[in-house]
Amino acid sequence: MTAVESSGTSGSVVRRILLGSQLRRLRESRGITREAAGYSIRASESKISRMELGRVSFKARDVEDLLTLYGVGDEAERDSLLGLAREANVAGWWHSFGDVLPGWFQTYIGLEGAASLIRVYEVQFVHGLLQTEAYAQAVVTRGMPDASRAEIDRRVALRLERQKILVSERAPRVHAVLDEAALRRPYGDRSVMRGQLKHLIEVSEHPSVTLQVMPFSFGGHAGESGAFTMLSFPESDLSDVVYLEQLTSALYLDKREEVGQYTRVMERLQEDSPDPAETRDLLRGLLQLS
């Protein structure tokens, strides 16, 4: 079993997914159905599915009973997996934002904080990790017209807290492709958009950030299915995850064939977009026009 090296509470999400993956492999190697596994811990088949996907917390008793069912008798292996279960239940910093944070997005924040590589394609607006405070305020206000000022401020604070990973000791590499539409669509007044463009020029020179813009002049391109995020992790046991956000929920894809299709789309977007230096020139041109 690969040791987990993710630091902080972001690592708890990775540990949860790693434990779920280990339990799934053990179950499948013994030829045990999810239904039978669920029966052994007085739970449903869907509960086992959620556990194996790392979407729920783990009770020590449930893990112990499953390990017994799967024939894991070695004390060292049992202790290792039970220790992983304890670490996986550590609450992340984002739980303090639970009043404005939907449950389906909590998983994403944990994964984002534990990723070693974040690849994104955005169409509607600048990605959250690259937004200025003023731009984020305008985006949240536009998206939630009935929200109170206090709620909007909390959501913006959450977004700014997420951005701290870019300057952390274990900062991930970020490769963002923004459609030109994301830069042309105004959020806030002229000064907000100018500030956002200046910020993108500055952040694009950060050693861990690669920024490209897909220009209108290219015409149709590979990102026809819309925005998506790909997360890669330093743990060899953890597969890449594709995150697709919807209005009231999100999809997390980790099947090899599905991830492979998004990987090919991302590679084509990167290949077809101007390189980072040309992108900065494009951003400067938009800044002059704003």
PDB file of C-alpha atoms in Angstrom:
ATOM      1  CA  MET A   1       0.000   0.000   0.000  1.00  0.00           C
ATOM      2  CA  THR A   2       1.335   3.431  -0.951  1.00  0.00           C
ATOM      3  CA  ALA A   3       2.053   5.774   1.930  1.00  0.00           C
ATOM      4  CA  VAL A   4      -0.025   8.933   1.961  1.00  0.00           C
ATOM      5  CA  GLU A   5       2.118  12.065   2.018  1.00  0.00           C
ATOM      6  CA  SER A   6      -0.565  14.745   1.629  1.00  0.00           C
ATOM      7  CA  SER A   7      -0.268  17.269   4.412  1.00  0.00           C
ATOM      8  CA  GLY A   8      -3.006  19.122   6.250  1.00  0.00           C
ATOM      9  CA  THR A   9      -6.713  18.501   6.221  1.00  0.00           C
ATOM     10  CA  SER A  10      -6.874  18.494   2.415  1.00  0.00           C
ATOM     11  CA  GLY A  11      -5.156  15.126   2.663  1.00  0.00           C
ATOM     12  CA  SER A  12      -8.142  13.705   4.547  1.00  0.00           C
ATOM     13  CA  VAL A  13     -10.135  13.626   1.305  1.00  0.00           C
ATOM     14  CA  VAL A  14      -7.301  11.827  -0.474  1.00  0.00           C
ATOM     15  CA  ARG A  15      -7.040   9.338   2.390  1.00  0.00           C
ATOM     16  CA  ARG A  16     -10.783   8.708   2.191  1.00  0.00           C
ATOM     17  CA  ILE A  17     -10.544   7.978  -1.520  1.00  0.00           C
ATOM     18  CA  LEU A  18      -7.447   5.834  -1.063  1.00  0.00           C
ATOM     19  CA  LEU A  19      -9.142   3.789   1.658  1.00  0.00           C
ATOM     20  CA  GLY A  20     -12.234   3.372  -0.491  1.00  0.00           C
ATOM     21  CA  SER A  21     -10.072   2.218  -3.376  1.00  0.00           C
ATOM     22  CA  GLN A  22      -8.289  -0.315  -1.159  1.00  0.00           C
ATOM     23  CA  LEU A  23     -11.588  -1.676   0.151  1.00  0.00           C
ATOM     24  CA  ARG A  24     -12.955  -1.995  -3.384  1.00  0.00           C
ATOM     25  CA  ARG A  25      -9.895  -3.938  -4.526  1.00  0.00           C
ATOM     26  CA  LEU A  26     -10.120  -6.263  -1.557  1.00  0.00           C
ATOM     27  CA  ARG A  27     -13.821  -6.887  -2.139  1.00  0.00           C
ATOM     28  CA  GLU A  28     -13.391  -7.551  -5.853  1.00  0.00           C
ATOM     29  CA  SER A  29     -10.397  -9.831  -5.299  1.00  0.00           C
ATOM     30  CA  ARG A  30     -12.586 -12.001  -3.025  1.00  0.00           C
ATOM     31  CA  GLY A  31     -15.494 -12.013  -5.481  1.00  0.00           C
ATOM     32  CA  ILE A  32     -17.856 -10.406  -2.952  1.00  0.00           C
ATOM     33  CA  THR A  33     -20.750  -8.282  -4.216  1.00  0.00           C
ATOM     34  CA  ARG A  34     -21.512  -4.821  -2.894  1.00  0.00           C
ATOM     35  CA  GLU A  35     -24.832  -6.147  -1.691  1.00  0.00           C
ATOM     36  CA  ALA A  36     -23.147  -8.830   0.421  1.00  0.00           C
ATOM     37  CA  ALA A  37     -20.626  -6.319   1.763  1.00  0.00           C
ATOM     38  CA  GLY A  38     -23.434  -3.955   2.701  1.00  0.00           C
ATOM     39  CA  TYR A  39     -25.307  -6.727   4.502  1.00  0.00           C
ATOM     40  CA  SER A  40     -22.216  -7.471   6.594  1.00  0.00           C
ATOM     41  CA  ILE A  41     -22.154  -3.937   8.006  1.00  0.00           C
ATOM     42  CA  ARG A  42     -25.941  -3.486   8.180  1.00  0.00           C
ATOM     43  CA  ALA A  43     -25.936  -1.042   5.274  1.00  0.00           C
ATOM     44  CA  SER A  44     -27.167  -0.806   1.697  1.00  0.00           C
ATOM     45  CA  GLU A  45     -25.326  -1.571  -1.522  1.00  0.00           C
ATOM     46  CA  SER A  46     -25.313   2.158  -2.301  1.00  0.00           C
ATOM     47  CA  LYS A  47     -23.550   2.858   1.028  1.00  0.00           C
ATOM     48  CA  ILE A  48     -20.747   0.489   0.016  1.00  0.00           C
ATOM     49  CA  SER A  49     -20.541   2.256  -3.343  1.00  0.00           C
ATOM     50  CA  ARG A  50     -20.221   5.657  -1.649  1.00  0.00           C
ATOM     51  CA  MET A  51     -17.579   4.298   0.720  1.00  0.00           C
ATOM     52  CA  GLU A  52     -15.541   2.871  -2.132  1.00  0.00           C
ATOM     53  CA  LEU A  53     -15.705   6.195  -3.959  1.00  0.00           C
ATOM     54  CA  GLY A  54     -14.569   8.039  -0.841  1.00  0.00           C
ATOM     55  CA  ARG A  55     -17.750  10.098  -0.646  1.00  0.00           C
ATOM     56  CA  VAL A  56     -18.612   9.377   3.001  1.00  0.00           C
ATOM     57  CA  SER A  57     -16.793   9.183   6.309  1.00  0.00           C
ATOM     58  CA  PHE A  58     -15.754   5.798   7.676  1.00  0.00           C
ATOM     59  CA  LYS A  59     -16.765   4.184  10.951  1.00  0.00           C
ATOM     60  CA  ALA A  60     -13.995   2.073  12.463  1.00  0.00           C
ATOM     61  CA  ARG A  61     -16.458  -0.742  13.190  1.00  0.00           C
ATOM     62  CA  ASP A  62     -17.588  -0.863   9.550  1.00  0.00           C
ATOM     63  CA  VAL A  63     -14.009  -0.990   8.276  1.00  0.00           C
ATOM     64  CA  GLU A  64     -13.139  -3.720  10.780  1.00  0.00           C
ATOM     65  CA  ASP A  65     -16.151  -5.828   9.738  1.00  0.00           C
ATOM     66  CA  LEU A  66     -15.364  -5.398   6.033  1.00  0.00           C
ATOM     67  CA  LEU A  67     -11.731  -6.371   6.532  1.00  0.00           C
ATOM     68  CA  THR A  68     -12.873  -9.507   8.353  1.00  0.00           C
ATOM     69  CA  LEU A  69     -15.320 -10.311   5.543  1.00  0.00           C
ATOM     70  CA  TYR A  70     -12.550  -9.820   2.978  1.00  0.00           C
ATOM     71  CA  GLY A  71     -10.238 -12.152   4.849  1.00  0.00           C
ATOM     72  CA  VAL A  72      -7.675  -9.578   5.928  1.00  0.00           C
ATOM     73  CA  GLY A  73      -6.161 -11.213   8.995  1.00  0.00           C
ATOM     74  CA  ASP A  74      -2.701  -9.662   9.012  1.00  0.00           C
ATOM     75  CA  GLU A  75      -2.617  -7.262  11.965  1.00  0.00           C
ATOM     76  CA  ALA A  76      -0.177  -4.841  10.311  1.00  0.00           C
ATOM     77  CA  GLU A  77      -2.389  -4.503   7.244  1.00  0.00           C
ATOM     78  CA  ARG A  78      -5.518  -4.110   9.368  1.00  0.00           C
ATOM     79  CA  ASP A  79      -3.850  -1.459  11.551  1.00  0.00           C
ATOM     80  CA  SER A  80      -2.681   0.431   8.469  1.00  0.00           C
ATOM     81  CA  LEU A  81      -6.160   0.558   6.948  1.00  0.00           C
ATOM     82  CA  LEU A  82      -7.839   1.421  10.236  1.00  0.00           C
ATOM     83  CA  GLY A  83      -5.302   4.211  10.763  1.00  0.00           C
ATOM     84  CA  LEU A  84      -6.145   5.510   7.293  1.00  0.00           C
ATOM     85  CA  ALA A  85      -9.825   5.489   8.280  1.00  0.00           C
ATOM     86  CA  ARG A  86      -9.111   7.615  11.350  1.00  0.00           C
ATOM     87  CA  GLU A  87      -7.060  10.121   9.363  1.00  0.00           C
ATOM     88  CA  ALA A  88      -9.704  10.250   6.625  1.00  0.00           C
ATOM     89  CA  ASN A  89     -12.279  11.555   9.086  1.00  0.00           C
ATOM     90  CA  VAL A  90     -10.319  14.688  10.009  1.00  0.00           C
ATOM     91  CA  ALA A  91     -12.417  17.743   9.168  1.00  0.00           C
ATOM     92  CA  GLY A  92     -10.992  20.118   6.561  1.00  0.00           C
ATOM     93  CA  TRP A  93     -10.611  23.883   6.996  1.00  0.00           C
ATOM     94  CA  TRP A  94     -13.504  24.384   4.577  1.00  0.00           C
ATOM     95  CA  HIS A  95     -15.990  22.874   7.034  1.00  0.00           C
ATOM     96  CA  SER A  96     -16.058  26.235   8.791  1.00  0.00           C
ATOM     97  CA  PHE A  97     -17.722  27.528   5.607  1.00  0.00           C
ATOM     98  CA  GLY A  98     -20.438  24.881   5.810  1.00  0.00           C
ATOM     99  CA  ASP A  99     -23.144  27.552   5.915  1.00  0.00           C
ATOM    100  CA  VAL A 100     -22.380  28.556   2.305  1.00  0.00           C
ATOM    101  CA  LEU A 101     -20.697  25.414   1.006  1.00  0.00           C
ATOM    102  CA  PRO A 102     -22.784  22.632  -0.586  1.00  0.00           C
ATOM    103  CA  GLY A 103     -21.751  19.110   0.333  1.00  0.00           C
ATOM    104  CA  TRP A 104     -20.903  18.124  -3.228  1.00  0.00           C
ATOM    105  CA  PHE A 105     -18.354  20.960  -3.451  1.00  0.00           C
ATOM    106  CA  GLN A 106     -16.607  20.064  -0.195  1.00  0.00           C
ATOM    107  CA  THR A 107     -15.140  16.993  -1.856  1.00  0.00           C
ATOM    108  CA  TYR A 108     -13.771  19.130  -4.668  1.00  0.00           C
ATOM    109  CA  ILE A 109     -12.065  21.605  -2.334  1.00  0.00           C
ATOM    110  CA  GLY A 110     -10.344  18.758  -0.536  1.00  0.00           C
ATOM    111  CA  LEU A 111      -9.159  17.254  -3.804  1.00  0.00           C
ATOM    112  CA  GLU A 112      -8.048  20.630  -5.126  1.00  0.00           C
ATOM    113  CA  GLY A 113      -5.973  21.220  -2.016  1.00  0.00           C
ATOM    114  CA  ALA A 114      -4.294  17.818  -2.300  1.00  0.00           C
ATOM    115  CA  ALA A 115      -3.626  17.871  -6.065  1.00  0.00           C
ATOM    116  CA  SER A 116      -0.135  18.198  -7.513  1.00  0.00           C
ATOM    117  CA  LEU A 117      -1.464  19.255 -10.929  1.00  0.00           C
ATOM    118  CA  ILE A 118      -4.671  21.159 -11.688  1.00  0.00           C
ATOM    119  CA  ARG A 119      -5.719  21.510 -15.321  1.00  0.00           C
ATOM    120  CA  VAL A 120      -8.770  23.623 -16.128  1.00  0.00           C
ATOM    121  CA  TYR A 121     -10.742  24.827 -19.104  1.00  0.00           C
ATOM    122  CA  GLU A 122     -13.179  27.696 -18.518  1.00  0.00           C
ATOM    123  CA  VAL A 123     -15.711  29.352 -20.811  1.00  0.00           C
ATOM    124  CA  GLN A 124     -18.033  31.541 -18.734  1.00  0.00           C
ATOM    125  CA  PHE A 125     -15.607  33.249 -16.379  1.00  0.00           C
ATOM    126  CA  VAL A 126     -12.090  33.204 -14.989  1.00  0.00           C
ATOM    127  CA  HIS A 127     -11.390  30.141 -12.855  1.00  0.00           C
ATOM    128  CA  GLY A 128     -11.866  30.655  -9.109  1.00  0.00           C
ATOM    129  CA  LEU A 129      -8.182  30.152  -8.302  1.00  0.00           C
ATOM    130  CA  LEU A 130      -7.267  33.048 -10.596  1.00  0.00           C
ATOM    131  CA  GLN A 131      -9.970  35.552  -9.668  1.00  0.00           C
ATOM    132  CA  THR A 132      -9.372  38.884  -7.948  1.00  0.00           C
ATOM    133  CA  GLU A 133     -11.472  39.674  -4.912  1.00  0.00           C
ATOM    134  CA  ALA A 134     -13.456  42.341  -6.793  1.00  0.00           C
ATOM    135  CA  TYR A 135     -14.104  40.034  -9.738  1.00  0.00           C
ATOM    136  CA  ALA A 136     -15.153  37.194  -7.396  1.00  0.00           C
ATOM    137  CA  GLN A 137     -17.524  39.583  -5.641  1.00  0.00           C
ATOM    138  CA  ALA A 138     -19.107  40.503  -8.983  1.00  0.00           C
ATOM    139  CA  VAL A 139     -19.409  36.853 -10.087  1.00  0.00           C
ATOM    140  CA  VAL A 140     -21.057  35.737  -6.842  1.00  0.00           C
ATOM    141  CA  THR A 141     -23.383  38.730  -6.779  1.00  0.00           C
ATOM    142  CA  ARG A 142     -24.478  38.093 -10.371  1.00  0.00           C
ATOM    143  CA  GLY A 143     -24.995  34.388  -9.733  1.00  0.00           C
ATOM    144  CA  MET A 144     -26.908  34.849  -6.473  1.00  0.00           C
ATOM    145  CA  PRO A 145     -29.007  38.012  -6.825  1.00  0.00           C
ATOM    146  CA  ASP A 146     -31.140  37.190  -3.765  1.00  0.00           C
ATOM    147  CA  ALA A 147     -28.238  36.451  -1.422  1.00  0.00           C
ATOM    148  CA  SER A 148     -27.506  38.751   1.505  1.00  0.00           C
ATOM    149  CA  ARG A 149     -24.334  40.811   1.576  1.00  0.00           C
ATOM    150  CA  ALA A 150     -23.063  38.668   4.452  1.00  0.00           C
ATOM    151  CA  GLU A 151     -23.534  35.466   2.431  1.00  0.00           C
ATOM    152  CA  ILE A 152     -21.819  36.958  -0.613  1.00  0.00           C
ATOM    153  CA  ASP A 153     -18.877  38.050   1.534  1.00  0.00           C
ATOM    154  CA  ARG A 154     -18.603  34.535   3.000  1.00  0.00           C
ATOM    155  CA  ARG A 155     -18.548  32.954  -0.441  1.00  0.00           C
ATOM    156  CA  VAL A 156     -15.887  35.372  -1.642  1.00  0.00           C
ATOM    157  CA  ALA A 157     -13.831  34.697   1.503  1.00  0.00           C
ATOM    158  CA  LEU A 158     -14.020  30.976   0.753  1.00  0.00           C
ATOM    159  CA  ARG A 159     -12.754  31.573  -2.782  1.00  0.00           C
ATOM    160  CA  LEU A 160      -9.834  33.652  -1.527  1.00  0.00           C
ATOM    161  CA  GLU A 161      -9.000  30.984   1.054  1.00  0.00           C
ATOM    162  CA  ARG A 162      -8.807  28.392  -1.721  1.00  0.00           C
ATOM    163  CA  GLN A 163      -6.299  30.548  -3.592  1.00  0.00           C
ATOM    164  CA  LYS A 164      -3.764  30.201  -0.768  1.00  0.00           C
ATOM    165  CA  ILE A 165      -2.690  26.850  -2.223  1.00  0.00           C
ATOM    166  CA  LEU A 166      -1.009  28.759  -5.066  1.00  0.00           C
ATOM    167  CA  VAL A 167       1.536  30.234  -2.654  1.00  0.00           C
ATOM    168  CA  SER A 168       1.777  27.308  -0.240  1.00  0.00           C
ATOM    169  CA  GLU A 169       4.885  25.215   0.301  1.00  0.00           C
ATOM    170  CA  ARG A 170       3.284  22.374  -1.660  1.00  0.00           C
ATOM    171  CA  ALA A 171       1.761  24.545  -4.360  1.00  0.00           C
ATOM    172  CA  PRO A 172       0.343  22.523  -7.248  1.00  0.00           C
ATOM    173  CA  ARG A 173       1.150  23.184 -10.875  1.00  0.00           C
ATOM    174  CA  VAL A 174      -1.810  24.905 -12.515  1.00  0.00           C
ATOM    175  CA  HIS A 175      -2.418  24.833 -16.271  1.00  0.00           C
ATOM    176  CA  ALA A 176      -5.441  26.920 -17.216  1.00  0.00           C
ATOM    177  CA  VAL A 177      -6.956  27.424 -20.646  1.00  0.00           C
ATOM    178  CA  LEU A 178      -9.497  30.246 -20.699  1.00  0.00           C
ATOM    179  CA  ASP A 179     -11.783  30.791 -23.633  1.00  0.00           C
ATOM    180  CA  GLU A 180     -11.595  34.400 -24.822  1.00  0.00           C
ATOM    181  CA  ALA A 181     -15.307  34.643 -23.990  1.00  0.00           C
ATOM    182  CA  ALA A 182     -14.409  34.412 -20.294  1.00  0.00           C
ATOM    183  CA  LEU A 183     -12.338  37.572 -20.652  1.00  0.00           C
ATOM    184  CA  ARG A 184     -14.765  39.471 -22.859  1.00  0.00           C
ATOM    185  CA  ARG A 185     -17.804  38.887 -20.656  1.00  0.00           C
ATOM    186  CA  PRO A 186     -17.878  41.730 -18.114  1.00  0.00           C
ATOM    187  CA  TYR A 187     -18.406  41.080 -14.430  1.00  0.00           C
ATOM    188  CA  GLY A 188     -18.512  44.263 -12.408  1.00  0.00           C
ATOM    189  CA  ASP A 189     -17.539  47.636 -13.802  1.00  0.00           C
ATOM    190  CA  ARG A 190     -14.638  48.606 -16.055  1.00  0.00           C
ATOM    191  CA  SER A 191     -12.169  48.851 -13.172  1.00  0.00           C
ATOM    192  CA  VAL A 192     -13.037  45.325 -12.005  1.00  0.00           C
ATOM    193  CA  MET A 193     -12.327  43.838 -15.440  1.00  0.00           C
ATOM    194  CA  ARG A 194      -9.120  45.831 -15.831  1.00  0.00           C
ATOM    195  CA  GLY A 195      -7.982  44.635 -12.432  1.00  0.00           C
ATOM    196  CA  GLN A 196      -8.748  41.045 -13.372  1.00  0.00           C
ATOM    197  CA  LEU A 197      -6.815  41.269 -16.649  1.00  0.00           C
ATOM    198  CA  LYS A 198      -3.812  42.789 -14.862  1.00  0.00           C
ATOM    199  CA  HIS A 199      -3.960  40.006 -12.275  1.00  0.00           C
ATOM    200  CA  LEU A 200      -3.966  37.336 -14.989  1.00  0.00           C
ATOM    201  CA  ILE A 201      -0.889  38.891 -16.599  1.00  0.00           C
ATOM    202  CA  GLU A 202       0.890  38.874 -13.233  1.00  0.00           C
ATOM    203  CA  VAL A 203      -0.143  35.361 -12.200  1.00  0.00           C
ATOM    204  CA  SER A 204       0.781  33.973 -15.636  1.00  0.00           C
ATOM    205  CA  GLU A 205       4.425  34.720 -14.806  1.00  0.00           C
ATOM    206  CA  HIS A 206       4.288  32.636 -11.638  1.00  0.00           C
ATOM    207  CA  PRO A 207       6.571  29.575 -12.075  1.00  0.00           C
ATOM    208  CA  SER A 208       3.839  27.091 -11.130  1.00  0.00           C
ATOM    209  CA  VAL A 209       1.123  28.620 -13.337  1.00  0.00           C
ATOM    210  CA  THR A 210       0.716  28.133 -17.079  1.00  0.00           C
ATOM    211  CA  LEU A 211      -2.002  30.290 -18.614  1.00  0.00           C
ATOM    212  CA  GLN A 212      -3.310  30.111 -22.166  1.00  0.00           C
ATOM    213  CA  VAL A 213      -6.258  31.818 -23.847  1.00  0.00           C
ATOM    214  CA  MET A 214      -8.206  30.148 -26.656  1.00  0.00           C
ATOM    215  CA  PRO A 215      -8.925  33.101 -28.987  1.00  0.00           C
ATOM    216  CA  PHE A 216     -12.118  33.667 -30.956  1.00  0.00           C
ATOM    217  CA  SER A 217      -9.995  33.765 -34.099  1.00  0.00           C
ATOM    218  CA  PHE A 218      -9.268  30.034 -33.818  1.00  0.00           C
ATOM    219  CA  GLY A 219     -12.936  29.187 -34.424  1.00  0.00           C
ATOM    220  CA  GLY A 220     -14.359  25.868 -33.256  1.00  0.00           C
ATOM    221  CA  HIS A 221     -12.129  23.881 -30.915  1.00  0.00           C
ATOM    222  CA  ALA A 222     -11.886  20.747 -28.773  1.00  0.00           C
ATOM    223  CA  GLY A 223     -13.599  22.250 -25.718  1.00  0.00           C
ATOM    224  CA  GLU A 224     -17.058  21.998 -27.229  1.00  0.00           C
ATOM    225  CA  SER A 225     -18.502  20.132 -24.226  1.00  0.00           C
ATOM    226  CA  GLY A 226     -17.883  23.045 -21.851  1.00  0.00           C
ATOM    227  CA  ALA A 227     -15.828  23.795 -18.767  1.00  0.00           C
ATOM    228  CA  PHE A 228     -14.067  21.071 -16.782  1.00  0.00           C
ATOM    229  CA  THR A 229     -11.272  20.581 -14.260  1.00  0.00           C
ATOM    230  CA  MET A 230      -8.753  17.740 -14.094  1.00  0.00           C
ATOM    231  CA  LEU A 231      -6.966  16.922 -10.847  1.00  0.00           C
ATOM    232  CA  SER A 232      -3.828  14.786 -10.585  1.00  0.00           C
ATOM    233  CA  PHE A 233      -2.216  13.626  -7.341  1.00  0.00           C
ATOM    234  CA  PRO A 234       1.236  12.569  -6.147  1.00  0.00           C
ATOM    235  CA  GLU A 235      -0.129   9.288  -4.749  1.00  0.00           C
ATOM    236  CA  SER A 236       0.320   6.483  -7.275  1.00  0.00           C
ATOM    237  CA  ASP A 237      -2.776   4.708  -5.947  1.00  0.00           C
ATOM    238  CA  LEU A 238      -5.024   7.656  -6.793  1.00  0.00           C
ATOM    239  CA  SER A 239      -6.245   8.079 -10.348  1.00  0.00           C
ATOM    240  CA  ASP A 240      -6.852  11.431 -12.002  1.00  0.00           C
ATOM    241  CA  VAL A 241     -10.278  12.954 -11.358  1.00  0.00           C
ATOM    242  CA  VAL A 242     -12.356  15.025 -13.774  1.00  0.00           C
ATOM    243  CA  TYR A 243     -14.674  17.487 -12.071  1.00  0.00           C
ATOM    244  CA  LEU A 244     -17.787  18.696 -13.878  1.00  0.00           C
ATOM    245  CA  GLU A 245     -19.853  21.282 -12.033  1.00  0.00           C
ATOM    246  CA  GLN A 246     -23.599  21.520 -12.545  1.00  0.00           C
ATOM    247  CA  LEU A 247     -26.201  23.909 -11.180  1.00  0.00           C
ATOM    248  CA  THR A 248     -27.141  21.900  -8.086  1.00  0.00           C
ATOM    249  CA  SER A 249     -24.546  19.108  -8.028  1.00  0.00           C
ATOM    250  CA  ALA A 250     -21.313  17.903  -9.582  1.00  0.00           C
ATOM    251  CA  LEU A 251     -19.868  14.857 -11.322  1.00  0.00           C
ATOM    252  CA  TYR A 252     -16.541  13.286 -10.360  1.00  0.00           C
ATOM    253  CA  LEU A 253     -15.200  11.014 -13.093  1.00  0.00           C
ATOM    254  CA  ASP A 254     -12.282   8.676 -12.445  1.00  0.00           C
ATOM    255  CA  LYS A 255     -12.789   5.799 -14.874  1.00  0.00           C
ATOM    256  CA  ARG A 256      -9.733   5.448 -17.081  1.00  0.00           C
ATOM    257  CA  GLU A 257     -11.575   5.684 -20.384  1.00  0.00           C
ATOM    258  CA  GLU A 258     -13.525   8.786 -19.347  1.00  0.00           C
ATOM    259  CA  VAL A 259     -10.479  10.534 -17.916  1.00  0.00           C
ATOM    260  CA  GLY A 260      -8.602   9.617 -21.084  1.00  0.00           C
ATOM    261  CA  GLN A 261     -11.137  11.424 -23.271  1.00  0.00           C
ATOM    262  CA  TYR A 262     -10.852  14.604 -21.210  1.00  0.00           C
ATOM    263  CA  THR A 263      -7.071  14.317 -21.215  1.00  0.00           C
ATOM    264  CA  ARG A 264      -7.076  14.274 -25.009  1.00  0.00           C
ATOM    265  CA  VAL A 265      -9.381  17.300 -25.137  1.00  0.00           C
ATOM    266  CA  MET A 266      -7.137  19.201 -22.719  1.00  0.00           C
ATOM    267  CA  GLU A 267      -4.045  18.334 -24.720  1.00  0.00           C
ATOM    268  CA  ARG A 268      -5.679  19.591 -27.914  1.00  0.00           C
ATOM    269  CA  LEU A 269      -6.763  22.820 -26.202  1.00  0.00           C
ATOM    270  CA  GLN A 270      -3.219  23.377 -24.964  1.00  0.00           C
ATOM    271  CA  GLU A 271      -1.752  22.597 -28.366  1.00  0.00           C
ATOM    272  CA  ASP A 272      -4.182  24.827 -30.278  1.00  0.00           C
ATOM    273  CA  SER A 273      -4.055  27.830 -27.924  1.00  0.00           C
ATOM    274  CA  PRO A 274      -1.320  30.490 -28.136  1.00  0.00           C
ATOM    275  CA  ASP A 275       1.619  29.784 -25.830  1.00  0.00           C
ATOM    276  CA  PRO A 276       1.917  31.625 -22.489  1.00  0.00           C
ATOM    277  CA  ALA A 277       4.031  34.465 -23.921  1.00  0.00           C
ATOM    278  CA  GLU A 278       1.572  35.047 -26.765  1.00  0.00           C
ATOM    279  CA  THR A 279      -1.263  34.791 -24.260  1.00  0.00           C
ATOM    280  CA  ARG A 280       0.235  37.623 -22.210  1.00  0.00           C
ATOM    281  CA  ASP A 281       0.347  39.724 -25.371  1.00  0.00           C
ATOM    282  CA  LEU A 282      -3.319  38.905 -25.973  1.00  0.00           C
ATOM    283  CA  LEU A 283      -4.165  39.901 -22.401  1.00  0.00           C
ATOM    284  CA  ARG A 284      -2.289  43.177 -22.768  1.00  0.00           C
ATOM    285  CA  GLY A 285      -4.243  43.873 -25.941  1.00  0.00           C
ATOM    286  CA  LEU A 286      -7.546  43.259 -24.145  1.00  0.00           C
ATOM    287  CA  LEU A 287      -6.378  45.488 -21.292  1.00  0.00           C
ATOM    288  CA  GLN A 288      -5.772  48.347 -23.719  1.00  0.00           C
ATOM    289  CA  LEU A 289      -9.270  47.923 -25.145  1.00  0.00           C
ATOM    290  CA  SER A 290     -10.971  47.801 -21.733  1.00  0.00           C
TER     291      SER A 290
END
